[in-house]
mmCIF file with all atom_site columns, C-alpha atoms in Angstrom:
data_model
loop_
_atom_site.group_PDB
_atom_site.id
_atom_site.type_symbol
_atom_site.label_atom_id
_atom_site.label_alt_id
_atom_site.label_comp_id
_atom_site.label_asym_id
_atom_site.label_entity_id
_atom_site.label_seq_id
_atom_site.pdbx_PDB_ins_code
_atom_site.Cartn_x
_atom_site.Cartn_y
_atom_site.Cartn_z
_atom_site.occupancy
_atom_site.B_iso_or_equiv
_atom_site.pdbx_formal_charge
_atom_site.auth_seq_id
_atom_site.auth_comp_id
_atom_site.auth_asym_id
_atom_site.auth_atom_id
_atom_site.pdbx_PDB_model_num
ATOM 1   C CA . UNK A 1 1   ? 21.617 -31.639 -8.871  1.00 48.00 ? 1   UNK A CA 1
ATOM 2   C CA . UNK A 1 2   ? 25.198 -32.254 -7.816  1.00 51.00 ? 2   UNK A CA 1
ATOM 3   C CA . UNK A 1 3   ? 27.655 -29.389 -7.681  1.00 53.00 ? 3   UNK A CA 1
ATOM 4   C CA . UNK A 1 4   ? 29.248 -30.431 -10.984 1.00 60.00 ? 4   UNK A CA 1
ATOM 5   C CA . UNK A 1 5   ? 25.882 -30.627 -12.700 1.00 64.00 ? 5   UNK A CA 1
ATOM 6   C CA . UNK A 1 6   ? 24.903 -27.198 -11.415 1.00 68.00 ? 6   UNK A CA 1
ATOM 7   C CA . UNK A 1 7   ? 28.137 -25.771 -12.802 1.00 68.00 ? 7   UNK A CA 1
ATOM 8   C CA . UNK A 1 8   ? 27.327 -27.477 -16.095 1.00 73.00 ? 8   UNK A CA 1
ATOM 9   C CA . UNK A 1 9   ? 23.813 -25.999 -16.074 1.00 74.00 ? 9   UNK A CA 1
ATOM 10  C CA . UNK A 1 10  ? 25.254 -22.525 -15.578 1.00 74.00 ? 10  UNK A CA 1
ATOM 11  C CA . UNK A 1 11  ? 27.792 -23.123 -18.369 1.00 76.00 ? 11  UNK A CA 1
ATOM 12  C CA . UNK A 1 12  ? 24.988 -24.371 -20.641 1.00 79.00 ? 12  UNK A CA 1
ATOM 13  C CA . UNK A 1 13  ? 22.989 -21.225 -19.965 1.00 78.00 ? 13  UNK A CA 1
ATOM 14  C CA . UNK A 1 14  ? 26.047 -19.150 -20.889 1.00 75.00 ? 14  UNK A CA 1
ATOM 15  C CA . UNK A 1 15  ? 26.405 -21.151 -24.130 1.00 80.00 ? 15  UNK A CA 1
ATOM 16  C CA . UNK A 1 16  ? 22.723 -20.555 -24.922 1.00 81.00 ? 16  UNK A CA 1
ATOM 17  C CA . UNK A 1 17  ? 23.284 -16.839 -24.438 1.00 77.00 ? 17  UNK A CA 1
ATOM 18  C CA . UNK A 1 18  ? 26.343 -16.895 -26.695 1.00 78.00 ? 18  UNK A CA 1
ATOM 19  C CA . UNK A 1 19  ? 24.270 -18.653 -29.364 1.00 83.00 ? 19  UNK A CA 1
ATOM 20  C CA . UNK A 1 20  ? 21.687 -15.871 -29.245 1.00 82.00 ? 20  UNK A CA 1
ATOM 21  C CA . UNK A 1 21  ? 19.100 -17.801 -27.252 1.00 85.00 ? 21  UNK A CA 1
ATOM 22  C CA . UNK A 1 22  ? 18.753 -15.218 -24.503 1.00 82.00 ? 22  UNK A CA 1
ATOM 23  C CA . UNK A 1 23  ? 15.290 -16.280 -23.321 1.00 86.00 ? 23  UNK A CA 1
ATOM 24  C CA . UNK A 1 24  ? 16.356 -19.916 -22.976 1.00 82.00 ? 24  UNK A CA 1
ATOM 25  C CA . UNK A 1 25  ? 19.479 -18.822 -21.156 1.00 83.00 ? 25  UNK A CA 1
ATOM 26  C CA . UNK A 1 26  ? 17.544 -16.682 -18.681 1.00 82.00 ? 26  UNK A CA 1
ATOM 27  C CA . UNK A 1 27  ? 15.085 -19.506 -18.082 1.00 81.00 ? 27  UNK A CA 1
ATOM 28  C CA . UNK A 1 28  ? 17.938 -21.915 -17.360 1.00 78.00 ? 28  UNK A CA 1
ATOM 29  C CA . UNK A 1 29  ? 19.600 -19.433 -15.032 1.00 80.00 ? 29  UNK A CA 1
ATOM 30  C CA . UNK A 1 30  ? 16.362 -18.743 -13.177 1.00 78.00 ? 30  UNK A CA 1
ATOM 31  C CA . UNK A 1 31  ? 15.861 -22.475 -12.618 1.00 73.00 ? 31  UNK A CA 1
ATOM 32  C CA . UNK A 1 32  ? 19.459 -22.869 -11.487 1.00 76.00 ? 32  UNK A CA 1
ATOM 33  C CA . UNK A 1 33  ? 19.132 -19.943 -9.104  1.00 72.00 ? 33  UNK A CA 1
ATOM 34  C CA . UNK A 1 34  ? 16.406 -21.779 -7.225  1.00 68.00 ? 34  UNK A CA 1
ATOM 35  C CA . UNK A 1 35  ? 18.794 -24.611 -6.352  1.00 72.00 ? 35  UNK A CA 1
ATOM 36  C CA . UNK A 1 36  ? 21.160 -24.786 -3.404  1.00 78.00 ? 36  UNK A CA 1
ATOM 37  C CA . UNK A 1 37  ? 24.312 -23.225 -4.829  1.00 81.00 ? 37  UNK A CA 1
ATOM 38  C CA . UNK A 1 38  ? 27.706 -22.805 -3.239  1.00 86.00 ? 38  UNK A CA 1
ATOM 39  C CA . UNK A 1 39  ? 29.574 -19.472 -3.379  1.00 90.00 ? 39  UNK A CA 1
ATOM 40  C CA . UNK A 1 40  ? 31.499 -20.367 -6.518  1.00 88.00 ? 40  UNK A CA 1
ATOM 41  C CA . UNK A 1 41  ? 28.302 -21.353 -8.340  1.00 85.00 ? 41  UNK A CA 1
ATOM 42  C CA . UNK A 1 42  ? 26.498 -18.190 -7.224  1.00 88.00 ? 42  UNK A CA 1
ATOM 43  C CA . UNK A 1 43  ? 29.452 -16.171 -8.475  1.00 92.00 ? 43  UNK A CA 1
ATOM 44  C CA . UNK A 1 44  ? 29.282 -17.934 -11.861 1.00 87.00 ? 44  UNK A CA 1
ATOM 45  C CA . UNK A 1 45  ? 25.543 -17.332 -11.931 1.00 87.00 ? 45  UNK A CA 1
ATOM 46  C CA . UNK A 1 46  ? 25.982 -13.633 -11.198 1.00 90.00 ? 46  UNK A CA 1
ATOM 47  C CA . UNK A 1 47  ? 28.582 -13.329 -13.988 1.00 89.00 ? 47  UNK A CA 1
ATOM 48  C CA . UNK A 1 48  ? 26.192 -15.053 -16.383 1.00 86.00 ? 48  UNK A CA 1
ATOM 49  C CA . UNK A 1 49  ? 23.493 -12.517 -15.497 1.00 89.00 ? 49  UNK A CA 1
ATOM 50  C CA . UNK A 1 50  ? 26.050 -9.739  -15.978 1.00 90.00 ? 50  UNK A CA 1
ATOM 51  C CA . UNK A 1 51  ? 26.942 -11.015 -19.445 1.00 85.00 ? 51  UNK A CA 1
ATOM 52  C CA . UNK A 1 52  ? 23.253 -11.130 -20.356 1.00 87.00 ? 52  UNK A CA 1
ATOM 53  C CA . UNK A 1 53  ? 22.782 -7.499  -19.376 1.00 89.00 ? 53  UNK A CA 1
ATOM 54  C CA . UNK A 1 54  ? 20.787 -8.345  -16.246 1.00 92.00 ? 54  UNK A CA 1
ATOM 55  C CA . UNK A 1 55  ? 22.615 -6.167  -13.708 1.00 94.00 ? 55  UNK A CA 1
ATOM 56  C CA . UNK A 1 56  ? 19.846 -6.176  -11.081 1.00 95.00 ? 56  UNK A CA 1
ATOM 57  C CA . UNK A 1 57  ? 19.990 -9.968  -10.804 1.00 92.00 ? 57  UNK A CA 1
ATOM 58  C CA . UNK A 1 58  ? 23.771 -9.809  -10.764 1.00 94.00 ? 58  UNK A CA 1
ATOM 59  C CA . UNK A 1 59  ? 23.700 -7.172  -8.003  1.00 97.00 ? 59  UNK A CA 1
ATOM 60  C CA . UNK A 1 60  ? 21.360 -9.239  -5.839  1.00 95.00 ? 60  UNK A CA 1
ATOM 61  C CA . UNK A 1 61  ? 23.689 -12.242 -5.994  1.00 94.00 ? 61  UNK A CA 1
ATOM 62  C CA . UNK A 1 62  ? 26.885 -10.202 -5.608  1.00 97.00 ? 62  UNK A CA 1
ATOM 63  C CA . UNK A 1 63  ? 25.498 -8.351  -2.584  1.00 97.00 ? 63  UNK A CA 1
ATOM 64  C CA . UNK A 1 64  ? 24.911 -11.705 -0.917  1.00 96.00 ? 64  UNK A CA 1
ATOM 65  C CA . UNK A 1 65  ? 28.432 -12.820 -1.755  1.00 97.00 ? 65  UNK A CA 1
ATOM 66  C CA . UNK A 1 66  ? 29.991 -9.607  -0.407  1.00 98.00 ? 66  UNK A CA 1
ATOM 67  C CA . UNK A 1 67  ? 28.011 -10.026 2.830   1.00 97.00 ? 67  UNK A CA 1
ATOM 68  C CA . UNK A 1 68  ? 29.268 -13.604 3.191   1.00 96.00 ? 68  UNK A CA 1
ATOM 69  C CA . UNK A 1 69  ? 32.861 -12.852 2.168   1.00 97.00 ? 69  UNK A CA 1
ATOM 70  C CA . UNK A 1 70  ? 33.461 -9.141  2.743   1.00 98.00 ? 70  UNK A CA 1
ATOM 71  C CA . UNK A 1 71  ? 37.219 -9.551  2.280   1.00 98.00 ? 71  UNK A CA 1
ATOM 72  C CA . UNK A 1 72  ? 36.969 -10.966 -1.273  1.00 97.00 ? 72  UNK A CA 1
ATOM 73  C CA . UNK A 1 73  ? 38.153 -8.262  -3.696  1.00 97.00 ? 73  UNK A CA 1
ATOM 74  C CA . UNK A 1 74  ? 36.802 -10.137 -6.735  1.00 97.00 ? 74  UNK A CA 1
ATOM 75  C CA . UNK A 1 75  ? 33.243 -9.998  -5.397  1.00 98.00 ? 75  UNK A CA 1
ATOM 76  C CA . UNK A 1 76  ? 33.448 -6.253  -4.716  1.00 98.00 ? 76  UNK A CA 1
ATOM 77  C CA . UNK A 1 77  ? 34.894 -5.619  -8.157  1.00 98.00 ? 77  UNK A CA 1
ATOM 78  C CA . UNK A 1 78  ? 32.173 -7.640  -9.878  1.00 97.00 ? 78  UNK A CA 1
ATOM 79  C CA . UNK A 1 79  ? 29.528 -5.830  -7.827  1.00 98.00 ? 79  UNK A CA 1
ATOM 80  C CA . UNK A 1 80  ? 31.058 -2.576  -9.069  1.00 98.00 ? 80  UNK A CA 1
ATOM 81  C CA . UNK A 1 81  ? 30.722 -3.705  -12.687 1.00 97.00 ? 81  UNK A CA 1
ATOM 82  C CA . UNK A 1 82  ? 27.050 -4.523  -12.186 1.00 96.00 ? 82  UNK A CA 1
ATOM 83  C CA . UNK A 1 83  ? 26.422 -1.251  -10.354 1.00 97.00 ? 83  UNK A CA 1
ATOM 84  C CA . UNK A 1 84  ? 27.987 0.660   -13.240 1.00 96.00 ? 84  UNK A CA 1
ATOM 85  C CA . UNK A 1 85  ? 25.695 -1.189  -15.657 1.00 96.00 ? 85  UNK A CA 1
ATOM 86  C CA . UNK A 1 86  ? 22.708 0.346   -13.864 1.00 95.00 ? 86  UNK A CA 1
ATOM 87  C CA . UNK A 1 87  ? 24.207 3.833   -14.029 1.00 93.00 ? 87  UNK A CA 1
ATOM 88  C CA . UNK A 1 88  ? 25.172 3.824   -10.355 1.00 92.00 ? 88  UNK A CA 1
ATOM 89  C CA . UNK A 1 89  ? 28.586 5.406   -10.848 1.00 95.00 ? 89  UNK A CA 1
ATOM 90  C CA . UNK A 1 90  ? 29.134 6.447   -7.237  1.00 96.00 ? 90  UNK A CA 1
ATOM 91  C CA . UNK A 1 91  ? 28.191 2.995   -5.983  1.00 97.00 ? 91  UNK A CA 1
ATOM 92  C CA . UNK A 1 92  ? 30.411 1.397   -8.622  1.00 97.00 ? 92  UNK A CA 1
ATOM 93  C CA . UNK A 1 93  ? 33.332 3.575   -7.519  1.00 98.00 ? 93  UNK A CA 1
ATOM 94  C CA . UNK A 1 94  ? 32.739 2.628   -3.885  1.00 98.00 ? 94  UNK A CA 1
ATOM 95  C CA . UNK A 1 95  ? 32.803 -1.059  -4.802  1.00 98.00 ? 95  UNK A CA 1
ATOM 96  C CA . UNK A 1 96  ? 35.950 -0.751  -6.932  1.00 98.00 ? 96  UNK A CA 1
ATOM 97  C CA . UNK A 1 97  ? 37.611 1.292   -4.181  1.00 98.00 ? 97  UNK A CA 1
ATOM 98  C CA . UNK A 1 98  ? 36.736 -1.380  -1.609  1.00 98.00 ? 98  UNK A CA 1
ATOM 99  C CA . UNK A 1 99  ? 38.191 -4.070  -3.891  1.00 98.00 ? 99  UNK A CA 1
ATOM 100 C CA . UNK A 1 100 ? 41.423 -2.105  -4.404  1.00 97.00 ? 100 UNK A CA 1
ATOM 101 C CA . UNK A 1 101 ? 41.756 -1.492  -0.653  1.00 97.00 ? 101 UNK A CA 1
ATOM 102 C CA . UNK A 1 102 ? 41.350 -5.219  -0.057  1.00 97.00 ? 102 UNK A CA 1
ATOM 103 C CA . UNK A 1 103 ? 43.828 -6.132  -2.794  1.00 96.00 ? 103 UNK A CA 1
ATOM 104 C CA . UNK A 1 104 ? 45.808 -3.267  -4.356  1.00 93.00 ? 104 UNK A CA 1
ATOM 105 C CA . UNK A 1 105 ? 47.109 -5.644  -7.043  1.00 93.00 ? 105 UNK A CA 1
ATOM 106 C CA . UNK A 1 106 ? 43.654 -6.789  -8.203  1.00 95.00 ? 106 UNK A CA 1
ATOM 107 C CA . UNK A 1 107 ? 43.915 -5.395  -11.727 1.00 96.00 ? 107 UNK A CA 1
ATOM 108 C CA . UNK A 1 108 ? 40.242 -5.534  -12.812 1.00 96.00 ? 108 UNK A CA 1
ATOM 109 C CA . UNK A 1 109 ? 39.197 -3.244  -9.959  1.00 97.00 ? 109 UNK A CA 1
ATOM 110 C CA . UNK A 1 110 ? 42.240 -0.998  -10.340 1.00 97.00 ? 110 UNK A CA 1
ATOM 111 C CA . UNK A 1 111 ? 41.582 -0.564  -14.059 1.00 97.00 ? 111 UNK A CA 1
ATOM 112 C CA . UNK A 1 112 ? 37.891 0.196   -13.574 1.00 98.00 ? 112 UNK A CA 1
ATOM 113 C CA . UNK A 1 113 ? 38.413 2.616   -10.697 1.00 98.00 ? 113 UNK A CA 1
ATOM 114 C CA . UNK A 1 114 ? 41.312 4.315   -12.484 1.00 98.00 ? 114 UNK A CA 1
ATOM 115 C CA . UNK A 1 115 ? 39.234 4.819   -15.618 1.00 97.00 ? 115 UNK A CA 1
ATOM 116 C CA . UNK A 1 116 ? 36.395 6.342   -13.590 1.00 97.00 ? 116 UNK A CA 1
ATOM 117 C CA . UNK A 1 117 ? 38.805 8.642   -11.740 1.00 97.00 ? 117 UNK A CA 1
ATOM 118 C CA . UNK A 1 118 ? 40.357 9.773   -15.026 1.00 97.00 ? 118 UNK A CA 1
ATOM 119 C CA . UNK A 1 119 ? 36.892 10.475  -16.473 1.00 95.00 ? 119 UNK A CA 1
ATOM 120 C CA . UNK A 1 120 ? 36.204 12.711  -13.476 1.00 96.00 ? 120 UNK A CA 1
ATOM 121 C CA . UNK A 1 121 ? 39.368 14.696  -14.129 1.00 95.00 ? 121 UNK A CA 1
ATOM 122 C CA . UNK A 1 122 ? 41.203 13.071  -11.229 1.00 96.00 ? 122 UNK A CA 1
ATOM 123 C CA . UNK A 1 123 ? 44.157 11.991  -13.357 1.00 96.00 ? 123 UNK A CA 1
ATOM 124 C CA . UNK A 1 124 ? 46.730 12.178  -10.549 1.00 96.00 ? 124 UNK A CA 1
ATOM 125 C CA . UNK A 1 125 ? 44.691 9.765   -8.426  1.00 97.00 ? 125 UNK A CA 1
ATOM 126 C CA . UNK A 1 126 ? 44.220 7.427   -11.386 1.00 97.00 ? 126 UNK A CA 1
ATOM 127 C CA . UNK A 1 127 ? 47.935 7.525   -12.125 1.00 97.00 ? 127 UNK A CA 1
ATOM 128 C CA . UNK A 1 128 ? 48.841 6.688   -8.507  1.00 96.00 ? 128 UNK A CA 1
ATOM 129 C CA . UNK A 1 129 ? 46.358 3.823   -8.575  1.00 97.00 ? 129 UNK A CA 1
ATOM 130 C CA . UNK A 1 130 ? 47.815 2.463   -11.818 1.00 97.00 ? 130 UNK A CA 1
ATOM 131 C CA . UNK A 1 131 ? 51.359 2.769   -10.465 1.00 96.00 ? 131 UNK A CA 1
ATOM 132 C CA . UNK A 1 132 ? 50.376 0.788   -7.387  1.00 95.00 ? 132 UNK A CA 1
ATOM 133 C CA . UNK A 1 133 ? 48.562 -1.895  -9.390  1.00 94.00 ? 133 UNK A CA 1
ATOM 134 C CA . UNK A 1 134 ? 51.520 -2.340  -11.739 1.00 94.00 ? 134 UNK A CA 1
ATOM 135 C CA . UNK A 1 135 ? 54.120 -2.392  -8.963  1.00 93.00 ? 135 UNK A CA 1
ATOM 136 C CA . UNK A 1 136 ? 54.346 -6.192  -8.898  1.00 90.00 ? 136 UNK A CA 1
ATOM 137 C CA . UNK A 1 137 ? 53.935 -8.965  -11.474 1.00 88.00 ? 137 UNK A CA 1
ATOM 138 C CA . UNK A 1 138 ? 50.350 -10.098 -12.011 1.00 81.00 ? 138 UNK A CA 1
ATOM 139 C CA . UNK A 1 139 ? 48.589 -13.277 -13.032 1.00 77.00 ? 139 UNK A CA 1
ATOM 140 C CA . UNK A 1 140 ? 49.146 -14.428 -16.606 1.00 75.00 ? 140 UNK A CA 1
ATOM 141 C CA . UNK A 1 141 ? 45.453 -14.296 -17.417 1.00 82.00 ? 141 UNK A CA 1
ATOM 142 C CA . UNK A 1 142 ? 45.633 -10.555 -16.752 1.00 88.00 ? 142 UNK A CA 1
ATOM 143 C CA . UNK A 1 143 ? 48.384 -9.869  -19.301 1.00 87.00 ? 143 UNK A CA 1
ATOM 144 C CA . UNK A 1 144 ? 45.989 -8.075  -21.664 1.00 93.00 ? 144 UNK A CA 1
ATOM 145 C CA . UNK A 1 145 ? 44.498 -6.046  -18.835 1.00 94.00 ? 145 UNK A CA 1
ATOM 146 C CA . UNK A 1 146 ? 47.960 -5.173  -17.556 1.00 95.00 ? 146 UNK A CA 1
ATOM 147 C CA . UNK A 1 147 ? 48.806 -3.890  -21.040 1.00 94.00 ? 147 UNK A CA 1
ATOM 148 C CA . UNK A 1 148 ? 45.683 -1.717  -21.052 1.00 96.00 ? 148 UNK A CA 1
ATOM 149 C CA . UNK A 1 149 ? 46.593 -0.246  -17.661 1.00 97.00 ? 149 UNK A CA 1
ATOM 150 C CA . UNK A 1 150 ? 50.138 0.445   -18.865 1.00 96.00 ? 150 UNK A CA 1
ATOM 151 C CA . UNK A 1 151 ? 48.717 2.223   -21.937 1.00 96.00 ? 151 UNK A CA 1
ATOM 152 C CA . UNK A 1 152 ? 46.359 4.310   -19.776 1.00 96.00 ? 152 UNK A CA 1
ATOM 153 C CA . UNK A 1 153 ? 49.218 5.161   -17.445 1.00 96.00 ? 153 UNK A CA 1
ATOM 154 C CA . UNK A 1 154 ? 51.297 6.314   -20.408 1.00 96.00 ? 154 UNK A CA 1
ATOM 155 C CA . UNK A 1 155 ? 48.415 8.469   -21.679 1.00 95.00 ? 155 UNK A CA 1
ATOM 156 C CA . UNK A 1 156 ? 47.905 10.058  -18.258 1.00 95.00 ? 156 UNK A CA 1
ATOM 157 C CA . UNK A 1 157 ? 51.615 10.803  -17.940 1.00 94.00 ? 157 UNK A CA 1
ATOM 158 C CA . UNK A 1 158 ? 51.616 12.547  -21.324 1.00 93.00 ? 158 UNK A CA 1
ATOM 159 C CA . UNK A 1 159 ? 48.647 14.678  -20.323 1.00 89.00 ? 159 UNK A CA 1
ATOM 160 C CA . UNK A 1 160 ? 50.423 16.038  -17.220 1.00 80.00 ? 160 UNK A CA 1
#
């Protein structure tokens, strides 16, 4: 399959999952996984597994991506999400922390790490992290996430 067709196959599997056809979706993804995929396609595939509640498959793909591109904050953040799905909170925090160190303005990782810090009673650390993440304008597609971080920051400030 060409790169475009592989992307389509992954998108089709995601649509099958959204329509409640989980088994068909997993079958499509498993077949797609056996093909020669580029990094972008493997990332899409890992996110599809994540959305289907298949964190172990997501982790396997994301670990490969982080080995290939260790400076990509998005990959570390997504690996953190999958690790948290398996109950691996310390590993998830390590991944989110790595993502934030690579890109302090990467809001998905900052939000996730901040929430975990706050849950551990480390509100001052979470607040500093949120302040740093909100220090500069962010991508438009993160407007909702930015609003959530601002709300969490406000809550943490009130609790001081």
